[in-house]
Short mmCIF file of C-alpha atoms (C1' of nucleotides) in Angstrom, two decimals:
data_model
loop_
_atom_site.label_atom_id
_atom_site.label_comp_id
_atom_site.label_asym_id
_atom_site.label_seq_id
_atom_site.Cartn_x
_atom_site.Cartn_y
_atom_site.Cartn_z
CA MET A 1 114.93 115.76 113.64
CA GLY A 2 113.68 118.76 115.32
CA ARG A 3 114.24 120.69 118.47
CA GLY A 4 114.69 117.52 120.47
CA LYS A 5 115.34 113.94 119.81
CA ILE A 6 112.60 111.49 120.45
CA PRO A 7 112.89 107.80 121.12
CA ILE A 8 111.27 105.51 118.55
CA LYS A 9 108.39 104.22 120.61
CA ARG A 10 104.69 104.91 120.73
CA ILE A 11 104.04 108.54 121.52
CA GLU A 12 101.80 108.53 124.58
CA ASN A 13 100.34 112.04 124.31
CA GLN A 14 97.50 111.75 121.89
CA THR A 15 97.80 115.30 120.57
CA THR A 16 101.50 115.03 119.98
CA ARG A 17 100.97 111.63 118.34
CA GLN A 18 98.42 113.05 115.96
CA VAL A 19 100.62 116.01 115.00
CA THR A 20 103.62 113.77 114.47
CA PHE A 21 101.46 111.44 112.42
CA SER A 22 100.42 114.13 110.04
CA LYS A 23 103.86 115.54 109.60
CA ARG A 24 105.68 112.24 109.18
CA ARG A 25 102.99 110.84 106.86
CA ALA A 26 103.48 113.82 104.59
CA GLY A 27 107.20 113.25 104.71
CA LEU A 28 106.87 109.58 103.99
CA LEU A 29 104.61 110.20 101.00
CA LYS A 30 107.03 112.73 99.62
CA LYS A 31 110.00 110.38 99.97
CA THR A 32 108.01 107.57 98.44
CA HIS A 33 107.21 109.74 95.45
CA GLU A 34 110.79 110.83 95.06
CA LEU A 35 112.15 107.31 95.20
CA SER A 36 109.68 106.14 92.57
CA VAL A 37 110.54 109.01 90.23
CA LEU A 38 114.26 109.17 90.75
CA CYS A 39 114.83 105.43 90.43
CA ASP A 40 111.93 104.50 88.27
CA ALA A 41 110.66 102.09 90.88
CA GLN A 42 107.19 100.70 91.37
CA ILE A 43 105.99 101.42 94.87
CA GLY A 44 102.79 100.83 96.86
CA LEU A 45 102.34 102.48 100.21
CA ILE A 46 99.29 102.37 102.37
CA ILE A 47 98.87 103.98 105.77
CA PHE A 48 96.12 103.69 108.33
CA SER A 49 96.07 106.01 111.30
CA THR A 50 94.83 104.85 114.70
CA THR A 51 91.56 106.62 113.95
CA GLY A 52 91.12 104.41 110.95
CA LYS A 53 91.82 106.99 108.32
CA MET A 54 93.53 105.62 105.24
CA CYS A 55 95.82 107.17 102.72
CA GLN A 56 97.90 105.57 100.03
CA TYR A 57 100.48 106.10 97.37
CA CYS A 58 101.04 103.82 94.49
CA THR A 59 102.82 103.99 91.18
CA GLU A 60 101.09 103.11 87.95
CA GLY A 61 102.55 99.72 87.49
CA TYR A 62 102.41 98.76 91.12
CA ARG A 63 101.50 95.11 91.65
CA ARG A 64 100.96 93.48 94.95
CA GLN A 65 102.86 90.46 96.04
CA LYS A 66 101.28 87.13 95.65
CA VAL A 67 101.02 84.91 98.73
CA SER A 68 100.54 81.23 98.25
CA GLY A 69 99.01 78.46 100.25
CA THR A 70 95.49 79.56 101.02
CA CYS A 71 92.46 77.79 99.67
CA ILE A 72 89.98 79.99 97.94
CA PRO A 73 86.34 79.28 97.12
CA GLU A 74 85.57 79.22 93.46
CA HIS A 75 82.84 81.77 93.38
CA ASP A 76 82.92 84.91 95.35
CA ASN A 77 83.07 88.55 94.65
CA ARG A 78 85.80 90.81 95.69
CA GLU A 79 83.58 93.63 96.52
CA HIS A 80 82.10 91.56 99.30
CA LEU A 81 85.51 90.61 100.51
CA TYR A 82 86.54 94.23 100.70
CA ASN A 83 83.47 95.09 102.68
CA GLU A 84 84.12 92.34 105.12
CA LEU A 85 87.71 93.46 105.49
CA ALA A 86 86.53 96.99 106.19
CA VAL A 87 84.10 95.83 108.83
CA LEU A 88 86.56 93.54 110.52
CA ARG A 89 89.24 96.23 110.57
CA LYS A 90 86.88 98.65 112.19
CA GLU A 91 85.92 96.13 114.83
CA THR A 92 89.49 95.21 115.52
CA ARG A 93 90.31 98.82 116.01
CA ARG A 94 87.42 99.32 118.38
CA LEU A 95 88.46 96.30 120.43
CA GLN A 96 92.09 97.51 120.57
CA LEU A 97 91.02 100.85 121.93
CA SER A 98 88.75 99.21 124.54
CA MET A 99 91.60 96.99 125.63
CA ARG A 100 93.91 99.92 126.01
CA ARG A 101 91.32 101.62 128.09
CA TYR A 102 90.96 98.69 130.34
CA THR A 103 94.65 97.99 130.78
CA GLY A 104 95.33 101.66 131.36
CA GLU A 105 97.83 101.58 128.55
CA ASP A 106 96.75 104.83 127.01
CA MET A 107 95.25 106.70 129.96
CA SER A 108 96.18 110.05 128.52
CA SER A 109 93.52 109.77 125.81
CA ILE A 110 90.67 109.20 128.22
CA PRO A 111 88.64 112.31 129.10
CA PHE A 112 88.53 113.06 132.82
CA GLU A 113 84.73 112.71 132.78
CA GLU A 114 85.03 109.10 131.82
CA LEU A 115 87.51 108.11 134.45
CA ASP A 116 84.89 107.57 137.16
CA GLN A 117 82.96 105.28 134.99
CA LEU A 118 85.98 103.30 133.95
CA GLU A 119 87.03 102.96 137.56
CA HIS A 120 83.60 101.55 138.45
CA GLU A 121 83.70 99.10 135.54
CA LEU A 122 87.09 97.83 136.62
CA GLU A 123 85.93 97.53 140.25
CA ARG A 124 82.97 95.50 139.12
CA SER A 125 85.26 93.21 137.16
CA VAL A 126 87.48 92.77 140.20
CA ILE A 127 84.42 91.81 142.27
CA LYS A 128 83.36 89.26 139.71
CA VAL A 129 86.78 87.68 139.74
CA ARG A 130 86.74 87.50 143.53
CA GLU A 131 83.31 85.96 143.53
CA ARG A 132 84.51 83.32 141.13
CA LYS A 133 87.45 82.54 143.35
CA VAL A 134 85.37 81.43 146.35
CA MET B 1 120.23 116.16 100.82
CA GLY B 2 123.80 115.57 100.19
CA ARG B 3 126.69 117.30 98.59
CA GLY B 4 124.53 118.62 95.86
CA LYS B 5 120.91 119.03 95.10
CA ILE B 6 119.30 116.86 92.51
CA PRO B 7 116.08 117.46 90.58
CA ILE B 8 113.29 115.03 91.15
CA LYS B 9 113.27 113.26 87.82
CA ARG B 10 114.48 109.91 86.64
CA ILE B 11 118.23 109.58 87.20
CA GLU B 12 119.66 108.73 83.82
CA ASN B 13 123.03 107.25 84.85
CA GLN B 14 122.26 103.69 85.71
CA THR B 15 124.96 103.24 88.33
CA THR B 16 123.96 106.42 90.14
CA ARG B 17 120.34 105.40 89.93
CA GLN B 18 121.07 102.08 91.49
CA VAL B 19 123.09 103.58 94.30
CA THR B 20 120.43 106.18 95.05
CA PHE B 21 117.79 103.45 94.99
CA SER B 22 119.59 101.40 97.62
CA LYS B 23 120.17 104.39 99.87
CA ARG B 24 116.76 105.88 99.63
CA ARG B 25 115.01 102.55 99.96
CA ALA B 26 116.80 102.05 103.27
CA GLY B 27 115.72 105.52 104.34
CA LEU B 28 112.18 104.95 103.32
CA LEU B 29 111.96 101.63 105.23
CA LYS B 30 113.34 103.28 108.29
CA LYS B 31 110.88 106.19 108.11
CA THR B 32 108.07 103.77 107.56
CA HIS B 33 109.04 101.74 110.58
CA GLU B 34 109.35 104.93 112.69
CA LEU B 35 105.96 106.26 111.70
CA SER B 36 104.27 102.94 112.46
CA VAL B 37 105.86 102.73 115.88
CA LEU B 38 105.67 106.39 116.96
CA CYS B 39 102.06 106.85 115.84
CA ASP B 40 100.79 103.31 116.22
CA ALA B 41 99.76 103.26 112.58
CA GLN B 42 99.25 100.27 110.35
CA ILE B 43 101.44 100.56 107.27
CA GLY B 44 102.14 98.42 104.26
CA LEU B 45 104.97 99.33 101.92
CA ILE B 46 106.14 97.40 98.92
CA ILE B 47 108.92 98.40 96.56
CA PHE B 48 110.01 96.98 93.22
CA SER B 49 113.23 98.15 91.69
CA THR B 50 113.57 98.42 87.89
CA THR B 51 115.56 95.21 88.01
CA GLY B 52 112.52 93.49 89.45
CA LYS B 53 113.78 93.06 92.97
CA MET B 54 111.08 93.41 95.61
CA CYS B 55 111.16 94.36 99.24
CA GLN B 56 108.46 95.23 101.63
CA TYR B 57 107.54 96.49 105.06
CA CYS B 58 104.38 95.90 106.89
CA THR B 59 103.23 96.26 110.44
CA GLU B 60 102.02 93.33 112.48
CA GLY B 61 98.37 94.26 112.37
CA TYR B 62 98.58 95.75 108.96
CA ARG B 63 95.27 95.28 107.15
CA ARG B 64 94.24 96.82 103.94
CA GLN B 65 90.87 98.41 103.85
CA LYS B 66 88.61 99.28 101.09
CA VAL B 67 86.04 101.89 101.92
CA SER B 68 82.84 101.24 100.09
CA GLY B 69 82.42 103.19 96.98
CA THR B 70 86.09 103.03 96.22
CA CYS B 71 87.15 101.32 93.08
CA ILE B 72 88.90 98.03 93.54
CA PRO B 73 92.22 97.61 91.78
CA GLU B 74 92.34 95.16 88.97
CA HIS B 75 95.48 93.52 90.05
CA ASP B 76 94.31 92.53 93.48
CA ASN B 77 94.33 88.84 94.04
CA ARG B 78 91.81 86.95 96.04
CA GLU B 79 94.31 84.64 97.52
CA HIS B 80 95.85 87.57 99.32
CA LEU B 81 92.50 88.85 100.42
CA TYR B 82 91.61 85.49 101.99
CA ASN B 83 94.89 85.49 103.91
CA GLU B 84 94.20 88.87 105.24
CA LEU B 85 90.67 87.98 106.27
CA ALA B 86 91.96 84.95 108.07
CA VAL B 87 94.56 86.92 110.03
CA LEU B 88 92.07 89.64 110.82
CA ARG B 89 89.39 87.25 112.02
CA LYS B 90 91.87 85.61 114.32
CA GLU B 91 92.99 88.92 115.77
CA THR B 92 89.42 90.08 116.31
CA ARG B 93 88.61 86.85 118.06
CA ARG B 94 91.65 87.18 120.30
CA LEU B 95 90.65 90.73 121.26
CA GLN B 96 87.11 89.72 121.93
CA LEU B 97 88.22 87.06 124.35
CA SER B 98 90.57 89.49 126.07
CA MET B 99 87.76 91.95 126.49
CA ARG B 100 85.41 89.35 127.92
CA ARG B 101 88.11 88.43 130.35
CA TYR B 102 88.52 91.99 131.49
CA THR B 103 84.86 92.78 131.77
CA GLY B 104 84.15 89.54 133.64
CA GLU B 105 81.52 88.80 131.00
CA ASP B 106 82.54 85.18 130.65
CA MET B 107 84.10 84.33 133.95
CA SER B 108 83.27 80.67 133.68
CA SER B 109 85.76 80.09 130.87
CA ILE B 110 88.66 81.34 132.89
CA PRO B 111 90.75 78.65 134.59
CA PHE B 112 91.04 79.09 138.32
CA GLU B 113 94.78 79.31 138.08
CA GLU B 114 94.47 82.55 136.05
CA LEU B 115 92.03 84.34 138.33
CA ASP B 116 94.74 85.72 140.63
CA GLN B 117 96.63 87.14 137.72
CA LEU B 118 93.54 88.67 136.24
CA GLU B 119 92.63 90.16 139.59
CA HIS B 120 96.03 91.82 139.84
CA GLU B 121 95.82 93.17 136.32
CA LEU B 122 92.53 94.73 137.03
CA GLU B 123 93.75 96.19 140.29
CA ARG B 124 96.70 97.71 138.51
CA SER B 125 94.34 99.32 135.98
CA VAL B 126 92.16 100.75 138.82
CA ILE B 127 95.31 102.23 140.34
CA LYS B 128 96.29 103.81 137.02
CA VAL B 129 92.87 105.34 136.73
CA ARG B 130 93.02 106.78 140.27
CA GLU B 131 96.46 108.20 139.58
CA ARG B 132 95.14 109.87 136.50
CA LYS B 133 92.25 111.42 138.43
CA VAL B 134 94.40 113.40 140.83
"C1'" DG C 1 128.27 96.78 94.28
"C1'" DC C 2 128.96 97.56 99.38
"C1'" DG C 3 130.69 100.33 103.37
"C1'" DC C 4 132.23 104.37 105.23
"C1'" DC C 5 132.85 109.40 105.20
"C1'" DT C 6 131.46 114.33 105.21
"C1'" DA C 7 129.25 118.46 103.56
"C1'" DT C 8 124.89 119.82 102.54
"C1'" DA C 9 119.86 119.39 101.90
"C1'" DT C 10 115.72 118.04 104.18
"C1'" DA C 11 112.62 116.67 107.74
"C1'" DT C 12 110.65 117.64 111.79
"C1'" DA C 13 109.96 118.55 117.28
"C1'" DA C 14 108.95 122.13 119.85
"C1'" DG C 15 107.52 126.81 120.12
"C1'" DA C 16 105.12 130.96 119.04
"C1'" DG C 17 101.18 133.67 117.60
"C1'" DT D 1 93.50 123.53 116.63
"C1'" DC D 2 96.20 125.50 112.71
"C1'" DT D 3 99.95 127.82 110.56
"C1'" DC D 4 104.41 129.49 110.65
"C1'" DT D 5 109.10 129.49 112.50
"C1'" DT D 6 113.44 127.77 113.70
"C1'" DA D 7 116.86 124.98 115.97
"C1'" DT D 8 118.24 120.38 115.55
"C1'" DA D 9 118.27 115.75 113.96
"C1'" DT D 10 118.45 112.99 109.93
"C1'" DA D 11 118.93 111.66 105.21
"C1'" DT D 12 121.68 111.46 101.47
"C1'" DA D 13 124.88 113.01 97.10
"C1'" DG D 14 129.17 112.51 95.82
"C1'" DG D 15 133.74 110.43 96.87
"C1'" DC D 16 137.05 106.86 98.08
"C1'" DG D 17 138.67 102.07 98.81
#
DNA sequence: GCGCCTATATATAAGAG
DNA sequence: TCTCTTATATATAGGCG
């Protein structure tokens, strides 16, 4: 769809990825809305970008699915749970980005100024590994 | 999209509605998958037809997040929340260990047999950084 | 209902300003 | 970056079996 065809795999260029995200998210929200109206269906859609931004669509009567098999403490408040989820999600995202940085998986998103520093960090890690080996 | 244009309002003919539902649901699932892969986004989608049938799509690492200050939906169930917390905690833990491994922070916990592999991984990362620098 | 088909409507990738 | 454009790629309405 568009001037060229693109393979369905993670878009490496960060700028392109962001642009595509915005466009396709808008498209997805529109299609979601259309399906719910045309076919009178209940739909819930929630999207998180890599930057952690969230957006969602849900119809009035939308109900989430029930999962069984987990033990739940009697007393607890959901607000607390939601907060914990938010914190954990943020931390997970941070760790994912750090890992990508270290494995060189998403080199394109790293500013040139930071490359030297990253190189040194990696070299230090290599040295530590070698020390451990002897 | 199709032989004719249809207005976005509930399709009255039940047969047509059902057909359109099936077709558009498939399209929506596809687009959802594409967005999640292309843009590395976490997405949850759940669809209920009028006949009560349910189908859903969600990415591996999909986590719902509630930003503080946002109202919490009535129909949320704690069981589901606890499941999500459990999965998220596990993932965070896994990432933390990976990071420690890469930074050499906790070298003592790495078995000797894995040191060679780690060393190579790090060297590859260094090479990627140097390639990026030129 | 489900596939498959085909003309048409939409979505969107890549440019341009 | 952001908006607008436009050539292409996709989605899908309406049919048929």
